[in-house]
């Protein structure tokens, strides 16, 4: 089955592409390269030994990618494309609404035009806002604290309205917790643009000497060691969750459902640093800084619905995340310096 991956050269899209091919799917990548590079596409073809159709296009310009739906018999779309930096979304809300909302609306109209009835949508635990209970179930109240989170919640609601209007649709919404790590081959991984907002790439860049030290945002949270707790999920587990979701909707009558993709465990920032140092032998110089606006104290998933309905469970450990993230950073640093 041909599956269109929007945002296909991004961190999650590229790893899902590799996992889909292993499962016998035929991915087609669409990306505007605003937050990724063509090198990712080259490496995916090198890793898999297969050609992978790639279209450089912005979803807001349907004419630039409409012929994907006439060239291929597209069975499903996995929609990753979107900007996801919380802080940036506060500074540039209109950019986020244009990119994340308008792009998606153009995509949905093309799907409707060409009768593509299967969709997996990349959402985020950010739609839960400040957790009222942990672990967080899918039934948790939804609220959003920033423009980025609001685009994700609005898009979930748009998809639900669309499903009610088009009863032939099969839609799975996946709410990611904290994706981290890299493909074990070291060939693909997280490529942050500029200064990393997320902690894992900041840690690996600190270990590589690219950053002098890590600032820990807040050590006065109501947690055992005072630092924030998150559910770090290995990118390979996230990728397999997408394959299982696609398998599920393929075999399902029309549906709309949401699933948490997390491990069900929470680790503090200090626990993450300690694990990284133990696994890699690298030291992470760090200082304590004030809390980051918008951060919550504790956020980790109840993944039991994905386990029971999708037959999916995260299998990688925090140690695996640290090991694979460091292999990726070290290899990239080596390649960078060899250029
Ligand atoms: C994790 C922990 C920070 C950086 C964000 C988005 C979320 C999703 C994942 C898209 C927190 C602490 C971080 C640093 C630190 N993205 N930290 N120093 O904020 O949980 O989630 O990324 O879907 O929507 O909100 O991830 O990696 O930024 O932070 O101390 O330099 O690390 O305070 O406790 P977050 P994060």
Tab-separated table of C-alpha atoms and ligand atoms in Angstrom:
chain	number	residue	atom	x	y	z
A	1	UNK	CA	0.000	0.000	0.000
A	2	UNK	CA	1.257	3.481	-0.910
A	3	UNK	CA	1.266	5.695	2.172
A	4	UNK	CA	1.918	9.436	1.960
A	5	UNK	CA	4.044	10.766	4.851
A	6	UNK	CA	3.803	14.540	5.136
A	7	UNK	CA	6.818	15.862	7.007
A	8	UNK	CA	8.469	12.620	5.919
A	9	UNK	CA	12.090	13.806	6.254
A	10	UNK	CA	11.539	15.026	9.807
A	11	UNK	CA	12.625	13.248	13.003
A	12	UNK	CA	9.478	11.145	13.491
A	13	UNK	CA	8.555	10.941	9.802
A	14	UNK	CA	11.930	9.522	8.735
A	15	UNK	CA	11.970	6.836	11.441
A	16	UNK	CA	8.364	5.905	10.649
A	17	UNK	CA	9.281	5.691	6.942
A	18	UNK	CA	11.952	3.085	7.726
A	19	UNK	CA	9.570	1.123	9.984
A	20	UNK	CA	6.773	1.186	7.378
A	21	UNK	CA	9.110	-0.200	4.708
A	22	UNK	CA	10.139	-3.013	7.046
A	23	UNK	CA	6.423	-3.786	7.442
A	24	UNK	CA	5.935	-3.942	3.654
A	25	UNK	CA	4.351	-0.537	3.068
A	26	UNK	CA	5.423	1.815	0.264
A	27	UNK	CA	5.971	5.298	1.713
A	28	UNK	CA	5.904	8.483	-0.383
A	29	UNK	CA	7.504	11.472	1.363
A	30	UNK	CA	6.301	15.064	1.108
A	31	UNK	CA	8.273	17.761	2.931
A	32	UNK	CA	8.974	21.483	2.486
A	33	UNK	CA	12.404	21.011	4.120
A	34	UNK	CA	11.712	23.933	6.485
A	35	UNK	CA	12.896	21.818	9.402
A	36	UNK	CA	14.824	18.953	7.740
A	37	UNK	CA	17.203	18.271	4.866
A	38	UNK	CA	17.335	16.201	1.672
A	39	UNK	CA	20.224	14.262	3.243
A	40	UNK	CA	17.637	12.409	5.346
A	41	UNK	CA	15.924	11.168	2.165
A	42	UNK	CA	19.284	10.043	0.738
A	43	UNK	CA	20.085	8.125	3.906
A	44	UNK	CA	16.678	6.464	4.005
A	45	UNK	CA	17.211	5.164	0.457
A	46	UNK	CA	20.735	4.056	1.419
A	47	UNK	CA	19.499	2.314	4.608
A	48	UNK	CA	16.663	0.483	2.865
A	49	UNK	CA	18.340	-0.071	-0.531
A	50	UNK	CA	15.136	1.097	-2.181
A	51	UNK	CA	13.962	4.170	-4.043
A	52	UNK	CA	11.560	6.280	-1.991
A	53	UNK	CA	9.452	8.865	-3.869
A	54	UNK	CA	10.057	12.336	-2.426
A	55	UNK	CA	8.202	15.540	-3.311
A	56	UNK	CA	9.474	18.864	-1.982
A	57	UNK	CA	6.286	20.808	-1.392
A	58	UNK	CA	4.508	23.049	1.084
A	59	UNK	CA	1.108	21.688	2.104
A	60	UNK	CA	-0.320	25.205	1.818
A	61	UNK	CA	0.253	24.959	-1.971
A	62	UNK	CA	-1.873	21.952	-3.068
A	63	UNK	CA	-0.923	22.351	-6.733
A	64	UNK	CA	2.678	21.485	-5.780
A	65	UNK	CA	1.777	17.985	-4.588
A	66	UNK	CA	-1.710	17.127	-5.934
A	67	UNK	CA	-0.266	14.853	-8.599
A	68	UNK	CA	0.881	12.458	-5.855
A	69	UNK	CA	-2.769	11.409	-5.682
A	70	UNK	CA	-3.000	10.790	-9.429
A	71	UNK	CA	0.421	9.197	-9.857
A	72	UNK	CA	0.029	6.689	-7.022
A	73	UNK	CA	-2.891	4.726	-5.624
A	74	UNK	CA	-2.566	6.351	-2.173
A	75	UNK	CA	-4.143	4.115	0.492
A	76	UNK	CA	-3.439	6.302	3.529
A	77	UNK	CA	-1.813	9.491	4.762
A	78	UNK	CA	0.299	9.830	7.902
A	79	UNK	CA	0.375	13.542	8.644
A	80	UNK	CA	3.517	14.646	10.503
A	81	UNK	CA	4.129	18.011	8.826
A	82	UNK	CA	3.901	20.893	11.286
A	83	UNK	CA	6.026	23.171	13.424
A	84	UNK	CA	6.339	22.105	17.036
A	85	UNK	CA	8.441	24.515	19.065
A	86	UNK	CA	6.327	25.799	21.961
A	87	UNK	CA	8.401	28.929	22.610
A	88	UNK	CA	8.535	29.837	18.911
A	89	UNK	CA	4.753	29.422	18.654
A	90	UNK	CA	4.283	32.025	21.396
A	91	UNK	CA	6.491	34.486	19.485
A	92	UNK	CA	4.998	33.751	16.026
A	93	UNK	CA	1.398	32.496	16.493
A	94	UNK	CA	0.209	33.479	12.997
A	95	UNK	CA	3.075	31.559	11.376
A	96	UNK	CA	2.041	28.503	13.395
A	97	UNK	CA	-1.649	28.832	12.517
A	98	UNK	CA	-0.872	29.324	8.830
A	99	UNK	CA	1.617	26.475	8.666
A	100	UNK	CA	-0.099	23.929	10.891
A	101	UNK	CA	-3.767	24.688	10.214
A	102	UNK	CA	-3.867	25.970	6.616
A	103	UNK	CA	-1.463	23.282	5.434
A	104	UNK	CA	-3.565	20.561	7.009
A	105	UNK	CA	-6.845	21.926	5.597
A	106	UNK	CA	-5.391	21.899	2.069
A	107	UNK	CA	-4.231	18.308	2.612
A	108	UNK	CA	-7.632	17.151	3.885
A	109	UNK	CA	-9.375	18.708	0.873
A	110	UNK	CA	-7.107	16.760	-1.487
A	111	UNK	CA	-7.706	13.546	0.483
A	112	UNK	CA	-11.445	14.124	0.155
A	113	UNK	CA	-11.130	14.879	-3.567
A	114	UNK	CA	-9.187	11.665	-4.213
A	115	UNK	CA	-11.179	9.562	-1.726
A	116	UNK	CA	-8.273	8.677	0.555
A	117	UNK	CA	-10.140	7.428	3.599
A	118	UNK	CA	-7.335	6.434	5.998
A	119	UNK	CA	-5.342	8.892	8.105
A	120	UNK	CA	-2.945	8.727	11.038
A	121	UNK	CA	-2.456	12.140	12.639
A	122	UNK	CA	0.552	13.291	14.646
A	123	UNK	CA	-0.761	14.940	17.802
A	124	UNK	CA	0.860	15.603	21.151
A	125	UNK	CA	0.462	15.229	24.905
A	126	UNK	CA	0.537	19.005	24.932
A	127	UNK	CA	-3.249	18.866	24.328
A	128	UNK	CA	-3.668	17.711	27.927
A	129	UNK	CA	-2.337	21.027	29.247
A	130	UNK	CA	-1.542	20.878	32.958
A	131	UNK	CA	-2.097	17.233	33.963
A	132	UNK	CA	-4.816	16.839	36.606
A	133	UNK	CA	-3.984	13.140	37.041
A	134	UNK	CA	-0.972	11.036	36.117
A	135	UNK	CA	-0.503	8.698	34.367
A	136	UNK	CA	-2.575	10.576	31.782
A	137	UNK	CA	-5.387	8.612	30.007
A	138	UNK	CA	-6.871	9.634	26.640
A	139	UNK	CA	-10.038	10.640	28.524
A	140	UNK	CA	-8.118	13.360	30.424
A	141	UNK	CA	-9.585	16.872	29.951
A	142	UNK	CA	-8.072	18.756	27.007
A	143	UNK	CA	-6.710	22.260	27.337
A	144	UNK	CA	-3.825	24.015	25.662
A	145	UNK	CA	-1.396	26.511	27.079
A	146	UNK	CA	0.310	27.796	23.916
A	147	UNK	CA	-0.371	28.414	20.195
A	148	UNK	CA	1.464	25.239	19.166
A	149	UNK	CA	-0.707	23.152	21.480
A	150	UNK	CA	-3.794	24.998	20.267
A	151	UNK	CA	-3.013	24.052	16.641
A	152	UNK	CA	-2.835	20.387	17.662
A	153	UNK	CA	-6.112	20.534	19.603
A	154	UNK	CA	-7.863	22.464	16.813
A	155	UNK	CA	-6.652	19.924	14.250
A	156	UNK	CA	-7.999	17.057	16.360
A	157	UNK	CA	-11.371	18.821	16.427
A	158	UNK	CA	-11.235	19.509	12.677
A	159	UNK	CA	-10.566	15.806	12.044
A	160	UNK	CA	-13.486	14.806	14.287
A	161	UNK	CA	-15.852	17.181	12.431
A	162	UNK	CA	-14.538	15.790	9.129
A	163	UNK	CA	-15.161	12.226	10.333
A	164	UNK	CA	-18.748	13.112	11.284
A	165	UNK	CA	-19.273	14.582	7.802
A	166	UNK	CA	-17.521	11.701	5.956
A	167	UNK	CA	-18.539	8.424	7.620
A	168	UNK	CA	-16.191	6.404	5.399
A	169	UNK	CA	-13.100	7.799	7.133
A	170	UNK	CA	-10.763	5.802	9.322
A	171	UNK	CA	-8.727	8.192	11.514
A	172	UNK	CA	-6.235	7.410	14.288
A	173	UNK	CA	-4.903	10.355	16.325
A	174	UNK	CA	-1.619	9.606	18.096
A	175	UNK	CA	-0.642	11.791	21.074
A	176	UNK	CA	3.127	11.670	21.497
A	177	UNK	CA	4.804	12.158	24.853
A	178	UNK	CA	8.524	12.945	24.643
A	179	UNK	CA	10.146	11.403	21.543
A	180	UNK	CA	13.906	10.872	21.908
A	181	UNK	CA	16.769	8.650	20.750
A	182	UNK	CA	17.714	7.681	17.190
A	183	UNK	CA	17.704	4.762	14.768
A	184	UNK	CA	20.156	2.105	16.113
A	185	UNK	CA	22.069	2.214	12.810
A	186	UNK	CA	23.127	5.797	13.586
A	187	UNK	CA	22.115	6.795	10.055
A	188	UNK	CA	19.131	8.944	11.013
A	189	UNK	CA	18.200	10.816	14.173
A	190	UNK	CA	17.014	14.130	15.560
A	191	UNK	CA	18.349	17.151	13.693
A	192	UNK	CA	17.301	20.251	15.641
A	193	UNK	CA	17.567	23.564	13.803
A	194	UNK	CA	19.549	26.089	15.820
A	195	UNK	CA	19.633	25.812	19.598
A	196	UNK	CA	17.694	22.684	20.652
A	197	UNK	CA	14.525	23.421	22.619
A	198	UNK	CA	14.145	19.771	23.637
A	199	UNK	CA	16.375	18.358	26.325
A	200	UNK	CA	17.755	15.225	24.667
A	201	UNK	CA	19.493	16.928	21.719
A	202	UNK	CA	20.706	19.595	24.140
A	203	UNK	CA	22.251	16.886	26.321
A	204	UNK	CA	23.959	15.167	23.371
A	205	UNK	CA	25.273	18.502	22.033
A	206	UNK	CA	26.614	19.298	25.514
A	207	UNK	CA	28.325	15.881	25.619
A	208	UNK	CA	29.789	16.609	22.159
A	209	UNK	CA	31.178	19.941	23.379
A	210	UNK	CA	28.897	21.952	21.097
A	211	UNK	CA	27.172	23.487	24.167
A	212	UNK	CA	29.195	24.423	27.267
A	213	UNK	CA	26.565	23.239	29.748
A	214	UNK	CA	22.936	22.272	30.211
A	215	UNK	CA	20.591	24.595	32.093
A	216	UNK	CA	18.063	22.641	34.114
A	217	UNK	CA	14.842	24.641	34.040
A	218	UNK	CA	13.609	24.491	37.623
A	219	UNK	CA	14.597	22.301	40.553
A	220	UNK	CA	11.735	23.443	42.773
A	221	UNK	CA	8.985	21.328	41.266
A	222	UNK	CA	6.931	19.082	43.595
A	223	UNK	CA	8.924	15.993	42.527
A	224	UNK	CA	11.406	13.763	44.390
A	225	UNK	CA	14.467	15.684	43.175
A	226	UNK	CA	12.699	18.948	42.270
A	227	UNK	CA	13.197	18.631	38.498
A	228	UNK	CA	10.524	18.052	35.842
A	229	UNK	CA	9.306	14.541	35.078
A	230	UNK	CA	8.545	13.378	31.525
A	231	UNK	CA	7.725	10.207	29.587
A	232	UNK	CA	10.672	9.789	27.207
A	233	UNK	CA	9.719	7.364	24.434
A	234	UNK	CA	12.264	5.886	22.024
A	235	UNK	CA	11.732	7.093	18.451
A	236	UNK	CA	11.752	3.436	17.312
A	237	UNK	CA	8.812	2.690	19.622
A	238	UNK	CA	7.049	5.756	18.290
A	239	UNK	CA	7.657	4.559	14.717
A	240	UNK	CA	6.290	1.086	15.458
A	241	UNK	CA	3.247	2.714	17.062
A	242	UNK	CA	2.462	4.347	13.712
A	243	UNK	CA	2.775	1.043	11.879
A	244	UNK	CA	0.406	-0.612	14.351
A	245	UNK	CA	-2.044	2.280	14.054
A	246	UNK	CA	-2.012	1.981	10.261
A	247	UNK	CA	-2.483	-1.792	10.457
A	248	UNK	CA	-5.395	-1.176	12.817
A	249	UNK	CA	-7.258	1.325	10.640
A	250	UNK	CA	-6.629	-0.813	7.561
A	251	UNK	CA	-8.560	-3.656	9.146
A	252	UNK	CA	-11.168	-1.483	10.795
A	253	UNK	CA	-14.635	-0.280	9.813
A	254	UNK	CA	-14.957	3.542	9.696
A	255	UNK	CA	-13.570	4.958	12.933
A	256	UNK	CA	-12.066	7.924	14.760
A	257	UNK	CA	-9.936	7.176	17.839
A	258	UNK	CA	-7.095	8.668	19.855
A	259	UNK	CA	-4.120	6.863	21.423
A	260	UNK	CA	-1.334	7.892	23.776
A	261	UNK	CA	2.119	6.865	22.572
A	262	UNK	CA	4.237	6.848	25.718
A	263	UNK	CA	6.020	4.303	27.909
A	264	UNK	CA	3.871	4.837	31.010
A	265	UNK	CA	7.021	5.729	32.980
A	266	UNK	CA	8.218	9.175	34.092
A	267	UNK	CA	11.830	10.210	34.590
A	268	UNK	CA	13.153	13.461	36.062
A	269	UNK	CA	15.702	15.653	34.324
A	270	UNK	CA	18.358	14.618	36.855
A	271	UNK	CA	17.533	10.920	36.340
A	272	UNK	CA	17.871	11.425	32.586
A	273	UNK	CA	21.257	13.153	32.966
A	274	UNK	CA	22.519	10.428	35.329
A	275	UNK	CA	21.397	7.658	32.966
A	276	UNK	CA	23.043	9.389	29.990
A	277	UNK	CA	26.317	9.789	31.900
A	278	UNK	CA	26.290	6.145	33.066
A	279	UNK	CA	25.546	4.760	29.606
A	280	UNK	CA	27.894	6.966	27.581
A	281	UNK	CA	30.675	7.742	30.059
A	282	UNK	CA	30.249	11.412	29.120
A	283	UNK	CA	29.845	14.159	31.724
A	284	UNK	CA	27.033	16.683	31.347
A	285	UNK	CA	27.982	19.960	33.052
A	286	UNK	CA	24.776	21.584	34.231
A	287	UNK	CA	23.408	24.462	36.288
A	288	UNK	CA	19.970	25.089	37.751
A	289	UNK	CA	17.962	27.901	36.154
A	290	UNK	CA	14.470	29.254	36.796
A	291	UNK	CA	11.462	27.270	35.573
A	292	UNK	CA	10.680	27.651	31.834
A	293	UNK	CA	7.322	29.406	31.237
A	294	UNK	CA	4.643	26.915	30.188
A	295	UNK	CA	6.420	23.855	31.592
A	296	UNK	CA	4.432	21.428	33.720
A	297	UNK	CA	5.926	19.516	36.668
A	298	UNK	CA	4.931	15.969	35.797
A	299	UNK	CA	3.694	14.480	32.510
A	300	UNK	CA	3.658	10.796	31.624
A	301	UNK	CA	1.254	8.530	29.757
A	302	UNK	CA	-1.222	5.808	30.529
A	303	UNK	CA	-0.468	3.778	27.347
A	304	UNK	CA	-2.872	0.921	28.144
A	305	UNK	CA	-5.370	1.799	25.388
A	306	UNK	CA	-2.737	1.567	22.625
A	307	UNK	CA	-1.596	-1.701	24.180
A	308	UNK	CA	-5.061	-3.255	24.256
A	309	UNK	CA	-6.464	-1.842	20.991
A	310	UNK	CA	-3.340	-1.562	18.808
A	311	UNK	CA	-1.408	-4.402	20.392
A	312	UNK	CA	1.470	-1.912	20.785
A	313	UNK	CA	3.813	-1.349	23.714
A	314	UNK	CA	7.048	0.602	24.043
A	315	UNK	CA	9.922	-1.857	24.473
A	316	UNK	CA	13.005	0.393	24.552
A	317	UNK	CA	14.467	1.645	27.833
A	318	UNK	CA	15.793	5.032	28.869
A	319	UNK	CA	19.252	3.477	28.560
A	320	UNK	CA	18.488	2.575	24.924
A	321	UNK	CA	17.382	6.159	24.267
A	322	UNK	CA	20.629	7.554	25.709
A	323	UNK	CA	22.829	5.015	23.916
A	324	UNK	CA	21.194	5.560	20.524
A	325	UNK	CA	21.005	9.352	20.870
A	326	UNK	CA	24.704	9.502	21.702
A	327	UNK	CA	25.686	7.179	18.810
A	328	UNK	CA	23.781	9.493	16.473
A	329	UNK	CA	25.355	12.676	17.862
A	330	UNK	CA	28.873	11.210	17.822
A	331	UNK	CA	28.508	9.939	14.259
A	332	UNK	CA	27.105	13.243	13.029
A	333	UNK	CA	29.899	15.166	14.777
A	334	UNK	CA	32.439	12.834	13.110
A	335	UNK	CA	30.852	13.338	9.683
A	336	UNK	CA	30.625	17.089	10.237
A	337	UNK	CA	34.286	17.394	11.144
A	338	UNK	CA	35.339	15.096	8.291
A	339	UNK	CA	33.740	17.444	5.710
B	1	LIG	C1	11.684	18.106	28.909
B	1	LIG	C2	12.125	18.433	30.330
B	1	LIG	C3	12.159	20.789	30.781
B	1	LIG	C4	15.439	21.695	27.972
B	1	LIG	C5	8.024	19.504	24.353
B	1	LIG	C6	6.738	20.012	23.761
B	1	LIG	C7	5.852	18.833	23.451
B	1	LIG	C8	6.591	17.845	22.567
B	1	LIG	C9	7.882	17.402	23.214
B	1	LIG	C10	5.991	18.276	20.281
B	1	LIG	C11	11.296	19.545	30.978
B	1	LIG	C12	13.565	20.219	30.852
B	1	LIG	C13	14.447	21.064	28.703
B	1	LIG	C14	16.564	22.240	28.641
B	1	LIG	C15	15.675	21.484	30.727
B	1	LIG	N1	6.852	18.441	21.287
B	1	LIG	N2	14.575	20.953	30.067
B	1	LIG	N3	16.642	22.119	29.998
B	1	LIG	O1	8.685	20.578	27.140
B	1	LIG	O2	8.252	18.178	27.905
B	1	LIG	O3	7.744	18.845	25.565
B	1	LIG	O4	8.652	18.603	23.467
B	1	LIG	O5	5.026	17.601	20.224
B	1	LIG	O6	4.707	19.316	22.783
B	1	LIG	O7	6.098	20.811	24.737
B	1	LIG	O8	10.106	18.646	26.270
B	1	LIG	O9	12.517	18.315	26.003
B	1	LIG	O10	11.625	20.695	26.063
B	1	LIG	O11	11.644	19.342	28.168
B	1	LIG	O12	15.772	21.383	31.958
B	1	LIG	O13	17.499	22.848	28.019
B	1	LIG	O14	13.470	18.919	30.283
B	1	LIG	O15	11.945	21.750	31.801
B	1	LIG	O16	11.178	19.253	32.362
B	1	LIG	P1	8.673	19.118	26.832
B	1	LIG	P2	11.541	19.289	26.559
